[in-house]
Amino acid sequence: MSKASPHRRVAAEKPRLPELPARRGAYAVVLDAALRLFAERGYGGTSVRDIATVAEVQPATLYAHFPSKAHVLAELVRIGHEVHQQRFREALLEVQPAPRLQLAAMVRAHVSMHADYPMLAVVANAELHALPAELAAPALQLRRESEQLLLEIVERGVRLGEFSVAQPWLAVAAIGSMGLRVANWYTPDLGMSADAVADAYVEFAWRIVGAKPQ
Amino acid sequence: MSKASPHRRVAAEKPRLPELPARRGAYAVVLDAALRLFAERGYGGTSVRDIATVAEVQPATLYAHFPSKAHVLAELVRIGHEVHQQRFREALLEVQPAPRLQLAAMVRAHVSMHADYPMLAVVANAELHALPAELAAPALQLRRESEQLLLEIVERGVRLGEFSVAQPWLAVAAIGSMGLRVANWYTPDLGMSADAVADAYVEFAWRIVGAKPQ
Amino acid sequence: MSKASPHRRVAAEKPRLPELPARRGAYAVVLDAALRLFAERGYGGTSVRDIATVAEVQPATLYAHFPSKAHVLAELVRIGHEVHQQRFREALLEVQPAPRLQLAAMVRAHVSMHADYPMLAVVANAELHALPAELAAPALQLRRESEQLLLEIVERGVRLGEFSVAQPWLAVAAIGSMGLRVANWYTPDLGMSADAVADAYVEFAWRIVGAKPQ
Amino acid sequence: MSKASPHRRVAAEKPRLPELPARRGAYAVVLDAALRLFAERGYGGTSVRDIATVAEVQPATLYAHFPSKAHVLAELVRIGHEVHQQRFREALLEVQPAPRLQLAAMVRAHVSMHADYPMLAVVANAELHALPAELAAPALQLRRESEQLLLEIVERGVRLGEFSVAQPWLAVAAIGSMGLRVANWYTPDLGMSADAVADAYVEFAWRIVGAKPQ
DNA sequence: CATGAATGAGGTTTCATTCAT
DNA sequence: GATGAATGAAACCTCATTCAT
């Protein structure tokens, strides 16, 4: 399919991919083209020819770098989840062990990742279902771990009396969902920094879990 | 494409479509099949042949009722938005004019719609981008109106001193996003009623906007 | 196919069909619609639905009057050849037995038929090949007879010393071809009567066979 | 459609296409197959699969060389008109400026082209109407120019007193029509050379315009 | 590593036709 | 006699992928 979609699924245009140190040339161009197209039209709405055209490469060239179209998506999904996990890891390493601060650090990481790499986030979220089971498994594992981590923080906050929320897992679902969707509408053109959005969402998260002031 | 997706995009199996009074026969069967398939595999991942097979009709029969595959999606998107709007309308008609109650009614309508018709909601949200502009326009218009309505309620709450939130539009974005995602994970099998989920989300929404107790 | 052709295959719009005494109703409407469409787009470029649409009838109705699409064409071809033959017959019955006058009468009949029923003539000529052998046979027979008749007239003229042409059969081919093509370009809008065209073509025919003056 | 037509639209079998210097392989094979099938069954009566089968390639291969079925026809129509124009051009360049000789040269070129490439001529004439406007335009333009050229020769002959014909444009129509139809019946199997046919038609053309002897 | 050409399968849609009403 | 709905086949075309060069 080659028609452009009439209404954007992602508001922002860039940045698209984080630095991919070791990989240059056709690999990077193809990945970048696929990212843009999968984000805009979805995996099923994008043909290998579409990708090759945007990448200014022949369709056959794609197969020198990826075993199949699905593997291109798999690679984008992997990168997306890796970036997400990396931000989570850094956030945890640098934060004091207070639930209130831990939650803030996680939400900030979550939201800013979705604002900084919106296309990557949309593809990793919305096109995951297009992957065959074995290619999707690693991403699903990371997702479960992240959610579990967030849940443990919230439950610990509740146990310590710092948070007050009836069903922590529902709060986690709500907080996660809030952040996911940022990828769809955030763009620097809004005149608001990604940090400012993250700040606001941290406040929302605190409120949802009933965090005590201070 | 005819391979089954390995991980569910929607947890619930039913109910799928609201009563479509006057329409019976192939029209309803096709629509129901398309709903299930679009929800599971996406529009681009579903072929007309797939739909026909599930509906137990010939592909040609589909074209006696819909001008194209896109029009099948358009009809599902239309129905989804109509149900959503209908719930919003009823909620508003029956509620006291207090912002706190209005917000509660809207969130309850929003969440319960996504829990009651999860497939319809997922298709209407996640596959809207696959529609050509002219078919997507009515849904986009309804979306803007719903969001505007929610925003006005929150802003009024702030003006009246009942709510306390720095950027009402961000709060609206967060609240809306929370509810959207319910469609992906809710199923009665969780042992939790849709009403109970809605109750919890109403509480979250109140907290996000800093609603004063009472 | 339903797109209109961009350049006319027949210049004239009407008249289309001679009076069909005994047949009224759907039969006549279908035949008239098919005539127009076959003339403009050809048999292969016209669908049964196209015919039904123009005839303002359901496709199924067509099958109450014709066993198949091919039989609709066969009927038009039959009528076309019948009209042609009828004109030839009348021409012969009313003419003096001089080759010069006989040739004139035949050419006049041939040309005026193509000018009076251009759509019918174009369909009978240009779409004959689309008919299966058994449906085309009667028309092919009539064609051979007409040609043979013309050939005999020319050969007799040569024998009697009234015509002078080396290869009578080539002259007949040329004279017949000239007249056939009139159907494509003649229209009363040209400001010239069909009779005037026929007069001119009679003169051409005389010249081709080298008819002695008087 | 794959049934063979029962009565030939073109008597001759070959030669079919002029030398296409630079083009070999699938392009040429497809074009040759399409020429034969379009000539026999018409554009609407020939499927892409039919062409691919005769060309001994896959249908998909056709689309590596032509954007659509219509473009295959367009290419044939283009080649046909180019050959015709080329013959006209050569004829004019080599002839003395006497109207009588000019007319002879043109008619000879016209007729011999239709006898030498009968399939190409039939397709270019009889299937032109199946092309969308933008693809048909160049051919229509060439046609108008050829006709205009012939008309100017006849009118000049009349002015110079070498020809005597009341309506030169009608004579041109008749002469052109005569030649067109040669493509339908001529075949070397008749035992008559294309040149001999052309000679006869030159004589007919002279007679039609009333050319003075010598 | 990149490519142009080819392919078999399958995409969406239209076809001529039938049949119960 | 007319129809609305259905159908199996086939229409045109695009798909992801391969391979010799």
mmCIF file of C-alpha atoms (C1' of nucleotides) in Angstrom, chain D residues 26 49 57-58 60-61 65, chain E residues 5-11:
data_model
loop_
_atom_site.group_PDB
_atom_site.id
_atom_site.type_symbol
_atom_site.label_atom_id
_atom_site.label_comp_id
_atom_site.label_asym_id
_atom_site.label_seq_id
_atom_site.Cartn_x
_atom_site.Cartn_y
_atom_site.Cartn_z
ATOM 1 C CA ALA D 26 10.144 -10.452 -21.076
ATOM 2 C CA ARG D 49 -3.316 -14.215 -17.340
ATOM 3 C CA VAL D 57 5.790 -15.818 -17.908
ATOM 4 C CA GLN D 58 4.023 -15.207 -14.632
ATOM 5 C CA ALA D 60 3.579 -10.643 -11.998
ATOM 6 C CA THR D 61 6.403 -10.446 -14.507
ATOM 7 C CA HIS D 65 7.704 -4.026 -17.415
ATOM 8 C "C1'" DA E 5 14.259 -9.428 -12.880
ATOM 9 C "C1'" DA E 6 11.487 -12.980 -11.741
ATOM 10 C "C1'" DT E 7 8.108 -15.619 -9.107
ATOM 11 C "C1'" DG E 8 4.071 -18.097 -6.662
ATOM 12 C "C1'" DA E 9 0.854 -16.813 -3.543
ATOM 13 C "C1'" DG E 10 -2.447 -14.058 -2.350
ATOM 14 C "C1'" DG E 11 -4.417 -9.165 -2.156
#
